[in-house]
PDB file of C-alpha atoms in Angstrom:
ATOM      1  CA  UNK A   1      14.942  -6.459 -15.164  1.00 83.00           C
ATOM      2  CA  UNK A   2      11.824  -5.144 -17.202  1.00 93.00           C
ATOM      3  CA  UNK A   3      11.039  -1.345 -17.346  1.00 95.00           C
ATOM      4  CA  UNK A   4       7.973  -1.304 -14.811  1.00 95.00           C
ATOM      5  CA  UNK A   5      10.130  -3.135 -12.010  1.00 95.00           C
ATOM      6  CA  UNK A   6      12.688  -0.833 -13.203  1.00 96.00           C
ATOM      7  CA  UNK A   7      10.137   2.231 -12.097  1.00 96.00           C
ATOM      8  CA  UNK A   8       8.870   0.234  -9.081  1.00 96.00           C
ATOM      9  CA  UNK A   9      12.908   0.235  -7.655  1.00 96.00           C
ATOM     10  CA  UNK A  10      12.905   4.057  -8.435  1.00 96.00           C
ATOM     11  CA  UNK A  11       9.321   4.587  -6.171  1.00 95.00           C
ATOM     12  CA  UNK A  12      11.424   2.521  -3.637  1.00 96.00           C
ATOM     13  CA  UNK A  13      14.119   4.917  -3.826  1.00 96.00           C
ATOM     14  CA  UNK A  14      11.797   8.106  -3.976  1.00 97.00           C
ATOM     15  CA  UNK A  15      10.617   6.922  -0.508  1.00 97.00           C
ATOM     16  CA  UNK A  16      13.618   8.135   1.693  1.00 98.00           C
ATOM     17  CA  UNK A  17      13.913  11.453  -0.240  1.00 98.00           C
ATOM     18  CA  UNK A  18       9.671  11.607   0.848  1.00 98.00           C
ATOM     19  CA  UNK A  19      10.574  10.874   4.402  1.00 98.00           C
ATOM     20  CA  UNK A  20      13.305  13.743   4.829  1.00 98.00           C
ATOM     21  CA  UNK A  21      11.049  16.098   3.204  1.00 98.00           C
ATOM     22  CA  UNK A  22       8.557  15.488   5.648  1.00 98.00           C
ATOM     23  CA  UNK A  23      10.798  15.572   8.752  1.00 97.00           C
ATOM     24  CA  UNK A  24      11.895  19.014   7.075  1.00 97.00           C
ATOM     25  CA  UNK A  25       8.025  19.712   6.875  1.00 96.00           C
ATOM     26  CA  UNK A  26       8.644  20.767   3.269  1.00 96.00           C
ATOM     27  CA  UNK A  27       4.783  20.014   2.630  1.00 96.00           C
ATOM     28  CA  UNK A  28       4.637  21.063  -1.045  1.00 96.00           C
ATOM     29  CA  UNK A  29       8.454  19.606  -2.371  1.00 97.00           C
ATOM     30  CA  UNK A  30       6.771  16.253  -0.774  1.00 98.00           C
ATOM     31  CA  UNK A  31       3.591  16.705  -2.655  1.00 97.00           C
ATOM     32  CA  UNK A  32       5.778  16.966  -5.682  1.00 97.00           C
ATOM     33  CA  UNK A  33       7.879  13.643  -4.882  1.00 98.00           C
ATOM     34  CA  UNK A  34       4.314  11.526  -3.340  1.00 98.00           C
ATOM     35  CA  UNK A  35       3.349  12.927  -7.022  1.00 96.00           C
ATOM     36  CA  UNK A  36       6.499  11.991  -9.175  1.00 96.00           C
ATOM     37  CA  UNK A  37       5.814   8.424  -7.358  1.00 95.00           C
ATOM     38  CA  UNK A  38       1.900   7.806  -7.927  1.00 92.00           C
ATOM     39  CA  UNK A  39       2.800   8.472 -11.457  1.00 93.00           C
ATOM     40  CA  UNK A  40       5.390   5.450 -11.663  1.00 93.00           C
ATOM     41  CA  UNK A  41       2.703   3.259  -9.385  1.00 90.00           C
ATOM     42  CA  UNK A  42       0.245   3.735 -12.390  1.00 90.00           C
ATOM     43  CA  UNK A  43       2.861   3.687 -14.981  1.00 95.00           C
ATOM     44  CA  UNK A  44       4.616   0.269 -13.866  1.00 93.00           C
ATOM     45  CA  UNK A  45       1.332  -1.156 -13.723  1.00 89.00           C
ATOM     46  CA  UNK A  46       0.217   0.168 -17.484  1.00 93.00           C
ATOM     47  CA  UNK A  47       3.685  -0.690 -18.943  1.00 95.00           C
ATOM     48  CA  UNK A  48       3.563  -4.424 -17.323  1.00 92.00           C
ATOM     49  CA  UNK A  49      -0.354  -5.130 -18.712  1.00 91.00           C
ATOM     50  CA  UNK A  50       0.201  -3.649 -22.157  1.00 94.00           C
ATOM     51  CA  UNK A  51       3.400  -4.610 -22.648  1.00 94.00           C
ATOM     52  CA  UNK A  52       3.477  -8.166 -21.142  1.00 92.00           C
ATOM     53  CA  UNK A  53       6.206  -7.348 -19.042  1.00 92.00           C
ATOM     54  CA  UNK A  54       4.467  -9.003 -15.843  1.00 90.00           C
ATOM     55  CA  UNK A  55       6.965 -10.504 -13.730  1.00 90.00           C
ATOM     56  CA  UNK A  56       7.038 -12.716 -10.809  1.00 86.00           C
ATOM     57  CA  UNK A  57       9.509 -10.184  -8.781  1.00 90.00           C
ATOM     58  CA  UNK A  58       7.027  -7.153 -10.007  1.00 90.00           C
ATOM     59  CA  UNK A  59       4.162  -9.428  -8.144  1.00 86.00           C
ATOM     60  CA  UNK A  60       6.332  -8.999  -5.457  1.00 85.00           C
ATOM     61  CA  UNK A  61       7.888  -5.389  -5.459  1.00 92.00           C
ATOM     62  CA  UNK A  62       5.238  -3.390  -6.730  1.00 91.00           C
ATOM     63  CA  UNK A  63       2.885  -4.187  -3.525  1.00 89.00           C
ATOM     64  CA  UNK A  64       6.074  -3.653  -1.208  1.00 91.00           C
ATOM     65  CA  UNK A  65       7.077  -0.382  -3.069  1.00 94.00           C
ATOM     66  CA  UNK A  66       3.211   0.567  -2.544  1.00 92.00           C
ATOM     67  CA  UNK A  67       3.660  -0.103   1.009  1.00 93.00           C
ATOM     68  CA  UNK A  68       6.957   1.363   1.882  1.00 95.00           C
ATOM     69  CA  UNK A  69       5.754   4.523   0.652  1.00 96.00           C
ATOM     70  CA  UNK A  70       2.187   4.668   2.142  1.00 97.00           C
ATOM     71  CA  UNK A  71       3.562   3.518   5.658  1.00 97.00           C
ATOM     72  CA  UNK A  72       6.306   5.840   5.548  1.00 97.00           C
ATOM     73  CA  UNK A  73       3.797   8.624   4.672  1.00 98.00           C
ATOM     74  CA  UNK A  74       0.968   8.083   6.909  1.00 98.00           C
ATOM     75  CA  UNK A  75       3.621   6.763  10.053  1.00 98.00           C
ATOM     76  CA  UNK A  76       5.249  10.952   9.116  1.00 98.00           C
ATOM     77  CA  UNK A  77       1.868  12.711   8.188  1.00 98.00           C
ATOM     78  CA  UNK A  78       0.479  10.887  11.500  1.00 98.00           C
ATOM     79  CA  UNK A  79       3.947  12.485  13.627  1.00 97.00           C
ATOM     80  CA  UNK A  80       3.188  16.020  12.242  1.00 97.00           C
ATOM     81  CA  UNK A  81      -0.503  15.832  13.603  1.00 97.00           C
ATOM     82  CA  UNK A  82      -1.748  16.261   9.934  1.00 96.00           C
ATOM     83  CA  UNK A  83      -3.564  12.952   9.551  1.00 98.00           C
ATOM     84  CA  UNK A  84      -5.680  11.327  12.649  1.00 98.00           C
ATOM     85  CA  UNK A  85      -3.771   8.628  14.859  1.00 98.00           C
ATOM     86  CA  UNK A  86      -6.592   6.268  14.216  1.00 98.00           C
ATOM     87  CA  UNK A  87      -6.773   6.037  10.979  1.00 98.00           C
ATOM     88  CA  UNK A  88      -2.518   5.705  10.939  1.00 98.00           C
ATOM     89  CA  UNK A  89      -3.222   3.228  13.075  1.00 98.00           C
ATOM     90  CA  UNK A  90      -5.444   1.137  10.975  1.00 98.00           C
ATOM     91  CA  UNK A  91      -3.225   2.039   7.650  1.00 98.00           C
ATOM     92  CA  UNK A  92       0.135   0.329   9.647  1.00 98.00           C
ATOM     93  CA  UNK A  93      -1.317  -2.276  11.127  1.00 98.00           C
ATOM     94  CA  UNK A  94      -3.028  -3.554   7.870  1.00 97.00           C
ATOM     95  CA  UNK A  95      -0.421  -3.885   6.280  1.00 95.00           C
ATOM     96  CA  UNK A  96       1.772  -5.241   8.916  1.00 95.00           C
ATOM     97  CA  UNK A  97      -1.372  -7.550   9.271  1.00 96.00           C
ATOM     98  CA  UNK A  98      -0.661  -8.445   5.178  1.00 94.00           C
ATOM     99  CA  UNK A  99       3.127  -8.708   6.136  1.00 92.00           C
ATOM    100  CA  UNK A 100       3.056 -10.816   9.267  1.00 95.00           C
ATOM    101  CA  UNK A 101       0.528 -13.036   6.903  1.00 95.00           C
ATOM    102  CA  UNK A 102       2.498 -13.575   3.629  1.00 92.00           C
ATOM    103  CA  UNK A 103       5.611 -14.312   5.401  1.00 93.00           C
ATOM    104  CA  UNK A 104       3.764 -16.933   7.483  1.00 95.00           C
ATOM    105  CA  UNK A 105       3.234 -18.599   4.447  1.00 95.00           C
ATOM    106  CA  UNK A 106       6.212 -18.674   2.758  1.00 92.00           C
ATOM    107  CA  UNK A 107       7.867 -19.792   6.241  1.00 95.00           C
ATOM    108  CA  UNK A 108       5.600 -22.409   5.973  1.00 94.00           C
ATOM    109  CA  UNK A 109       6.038 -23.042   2.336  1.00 94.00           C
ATOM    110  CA  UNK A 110       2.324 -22.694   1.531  1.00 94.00           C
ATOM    111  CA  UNK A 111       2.266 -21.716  -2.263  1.00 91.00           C
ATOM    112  CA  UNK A 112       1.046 -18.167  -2.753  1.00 87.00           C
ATOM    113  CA  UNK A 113      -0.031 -16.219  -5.523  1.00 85.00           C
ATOM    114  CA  UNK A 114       0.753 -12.683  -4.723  1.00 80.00           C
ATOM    115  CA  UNK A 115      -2.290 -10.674  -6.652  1.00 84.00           C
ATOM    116  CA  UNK A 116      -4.062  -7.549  -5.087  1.00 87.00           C
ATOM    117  CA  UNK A 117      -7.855  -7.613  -4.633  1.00 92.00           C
ATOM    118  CA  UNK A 118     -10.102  -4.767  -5.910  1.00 95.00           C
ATOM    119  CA  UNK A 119     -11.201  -4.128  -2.376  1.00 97.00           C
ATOM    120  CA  UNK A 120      -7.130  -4.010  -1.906  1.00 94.00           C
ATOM    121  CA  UNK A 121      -6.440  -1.761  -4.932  1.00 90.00           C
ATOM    122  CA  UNK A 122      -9.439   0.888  -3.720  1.00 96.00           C
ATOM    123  CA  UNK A 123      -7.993   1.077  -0.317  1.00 97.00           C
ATOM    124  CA  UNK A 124      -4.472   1.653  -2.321  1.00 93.00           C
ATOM    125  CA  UNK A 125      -5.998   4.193  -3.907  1.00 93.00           C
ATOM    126  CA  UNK A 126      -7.981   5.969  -1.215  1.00 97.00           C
ATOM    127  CA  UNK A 127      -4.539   5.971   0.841  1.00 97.00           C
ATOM    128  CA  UNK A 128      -2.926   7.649  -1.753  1.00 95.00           C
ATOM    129  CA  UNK A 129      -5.746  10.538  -2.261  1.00 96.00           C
ATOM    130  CA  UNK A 130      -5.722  11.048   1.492  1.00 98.00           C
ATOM    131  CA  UNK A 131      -1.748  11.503   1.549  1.00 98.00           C
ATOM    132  CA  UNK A 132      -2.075  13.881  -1.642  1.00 97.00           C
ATOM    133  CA  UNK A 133      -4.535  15.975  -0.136  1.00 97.00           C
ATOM    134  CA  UNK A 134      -3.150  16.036   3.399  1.00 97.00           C
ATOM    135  CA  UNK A 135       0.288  16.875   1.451  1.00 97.00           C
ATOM    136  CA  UNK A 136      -1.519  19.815  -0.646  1.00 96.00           C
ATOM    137  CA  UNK A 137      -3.444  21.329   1.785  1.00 88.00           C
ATOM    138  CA  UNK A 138      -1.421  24.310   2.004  1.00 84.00           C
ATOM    139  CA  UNK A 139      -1.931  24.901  -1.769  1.00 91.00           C
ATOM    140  CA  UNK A 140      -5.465  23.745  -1.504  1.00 90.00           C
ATOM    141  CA  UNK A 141      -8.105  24.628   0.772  1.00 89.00           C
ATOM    142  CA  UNK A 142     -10.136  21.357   1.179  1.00 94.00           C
ATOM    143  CA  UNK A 143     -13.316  21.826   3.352  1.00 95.00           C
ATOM    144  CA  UNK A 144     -12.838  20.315   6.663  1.00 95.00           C
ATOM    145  CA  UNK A 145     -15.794  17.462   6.033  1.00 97.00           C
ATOM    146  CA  UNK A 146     -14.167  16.928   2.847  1.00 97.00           C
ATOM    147  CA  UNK A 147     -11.405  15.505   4.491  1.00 97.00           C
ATOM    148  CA  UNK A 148     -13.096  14.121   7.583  1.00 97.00           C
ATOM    149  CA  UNK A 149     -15.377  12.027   5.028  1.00 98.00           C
ATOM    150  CA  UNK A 150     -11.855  11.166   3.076  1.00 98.00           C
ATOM    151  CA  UNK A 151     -10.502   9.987   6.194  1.00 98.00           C
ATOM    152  CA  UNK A 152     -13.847   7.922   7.194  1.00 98.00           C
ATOM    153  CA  UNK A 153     -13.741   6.384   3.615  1.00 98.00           C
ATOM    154  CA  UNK A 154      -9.825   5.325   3.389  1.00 98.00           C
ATOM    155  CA  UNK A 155     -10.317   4.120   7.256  1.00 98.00           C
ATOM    156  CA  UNK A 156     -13.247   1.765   6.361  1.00 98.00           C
ATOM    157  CA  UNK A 157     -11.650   0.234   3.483  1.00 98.00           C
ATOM    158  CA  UNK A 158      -8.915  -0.077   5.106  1.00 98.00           C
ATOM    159  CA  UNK A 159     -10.689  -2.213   7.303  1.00 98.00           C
ATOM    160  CA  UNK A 160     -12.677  -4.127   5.225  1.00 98.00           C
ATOM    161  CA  UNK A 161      -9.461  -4.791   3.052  1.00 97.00           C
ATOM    162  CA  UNK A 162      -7.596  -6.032   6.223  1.00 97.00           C
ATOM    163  CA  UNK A 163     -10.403  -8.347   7.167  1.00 97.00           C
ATOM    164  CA  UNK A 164     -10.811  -9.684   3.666  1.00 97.00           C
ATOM    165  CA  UNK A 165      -7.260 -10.269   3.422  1.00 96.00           C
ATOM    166  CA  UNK A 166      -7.387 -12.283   7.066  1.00 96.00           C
ATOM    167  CA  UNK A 167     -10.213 -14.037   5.694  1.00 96.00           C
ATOM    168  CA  UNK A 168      -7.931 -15.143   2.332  1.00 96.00           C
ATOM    169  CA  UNK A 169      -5.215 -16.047   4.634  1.00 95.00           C
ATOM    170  CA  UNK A 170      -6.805 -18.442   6.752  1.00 95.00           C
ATOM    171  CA  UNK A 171      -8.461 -20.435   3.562  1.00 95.00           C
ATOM    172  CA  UNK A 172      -4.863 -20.659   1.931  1.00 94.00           C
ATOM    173  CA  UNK A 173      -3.804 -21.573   5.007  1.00 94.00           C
ATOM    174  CA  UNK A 174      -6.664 -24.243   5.617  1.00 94.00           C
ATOM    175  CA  UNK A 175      -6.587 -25.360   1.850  1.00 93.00           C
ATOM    176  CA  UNK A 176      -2.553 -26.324   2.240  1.00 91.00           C
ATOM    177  CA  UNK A 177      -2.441 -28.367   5.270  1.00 83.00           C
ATOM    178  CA  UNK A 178      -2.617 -32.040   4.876  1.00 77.00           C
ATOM    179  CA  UNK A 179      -6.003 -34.057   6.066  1.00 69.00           C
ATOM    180  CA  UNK A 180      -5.612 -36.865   8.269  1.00 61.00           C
ATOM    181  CA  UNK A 181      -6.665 -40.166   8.115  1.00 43.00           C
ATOM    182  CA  UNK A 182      -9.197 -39.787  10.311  1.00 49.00           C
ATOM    183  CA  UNK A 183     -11.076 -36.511   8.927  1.00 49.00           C
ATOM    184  CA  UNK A 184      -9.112 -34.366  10.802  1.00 53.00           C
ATOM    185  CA  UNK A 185      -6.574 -31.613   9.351  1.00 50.00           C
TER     186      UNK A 185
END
């Protein structure tokens, strides 16, 4: 167990205390916990590069930490009427879409390198400005096309991230099945 998986568990375990400050619409104590977990995101990540503590099972829990929380928060934010459905909508099913796909392949035993795309790490971190201003809105008075705009931007790469993730999916997919004797796969 290496510190940054060490601070990826405690993001997983900062998630439930997010949720039931949200269903107690205690806005600014879940700013402060959304926070306290964005820091250990970047930290886990810093510690793991400089320190060469990569690990196989970081590969694996960081991105499922990352997604735990930003479902969780957009699926709440969404329920309080403080985000728009649509662009909920497109945040779950992306990453259900990334689920559904990576357990495919392991069910299938097609070898998979788990490794986030830049297109995947901007959407990451779009999702996570939207859910920190949405949180801190009370404290902070964004302008109303600020936000629109935010939500536009972290929508569409969103989108494009899902799509390019599709795309990746299908050519691992392609690349591991067996071609038969007659040209066919």
């Amino acid at each position: 167990m290496t510190i940054p998986n060490i601070l990826t568990l405690l993001r997983m375990l900062l998630t439930p205390l997010l949720v039931w400050l949200l269903l107690k619409e205690k806005l600014t104590a879940a700013l402060a916990v959304f926070f306290l977990a964005g820091i250990t995101d970047g930290l886990d990540g810093f510690i793991a590069r400089v320190f060469h503590q990569k690990s196989r099972l970081g590969a694996y829990l960081d991105p499922l930490a990352d997604k735990i929380l930003l479902v969780s928060s957009f699926i709440l934010l969404g329920h309080m009427n403080l985000l728009p459905d649509a662009l909920v909508v497109v945040a779950v099913s992306r990453d259900v879409l990334i689920l559904t796909g990576v357990m495919t392949l392991t069910f299938f035993q097609v070898p998979l390198e788990i490794r986030p795309s830049v297109l995947s790490k901007l959407t990451t971190l779009a999702q996570i400005v939207t859910v920190l201003v949405t949180l801190s809105h009370p404290l902070a008075s964004w302008a109303s096309w600020f936000r629109k705009s935010l939500y536009v931007l972290t929508g569409l790469l969103t989108v494009a991230s899902g799509l390019h993730y599709t795309i990746l999916g299908f050519r691992i997919w392609e690349r591991s099945r067996p071609v038969g004797t007659d040209g066919s796969s």
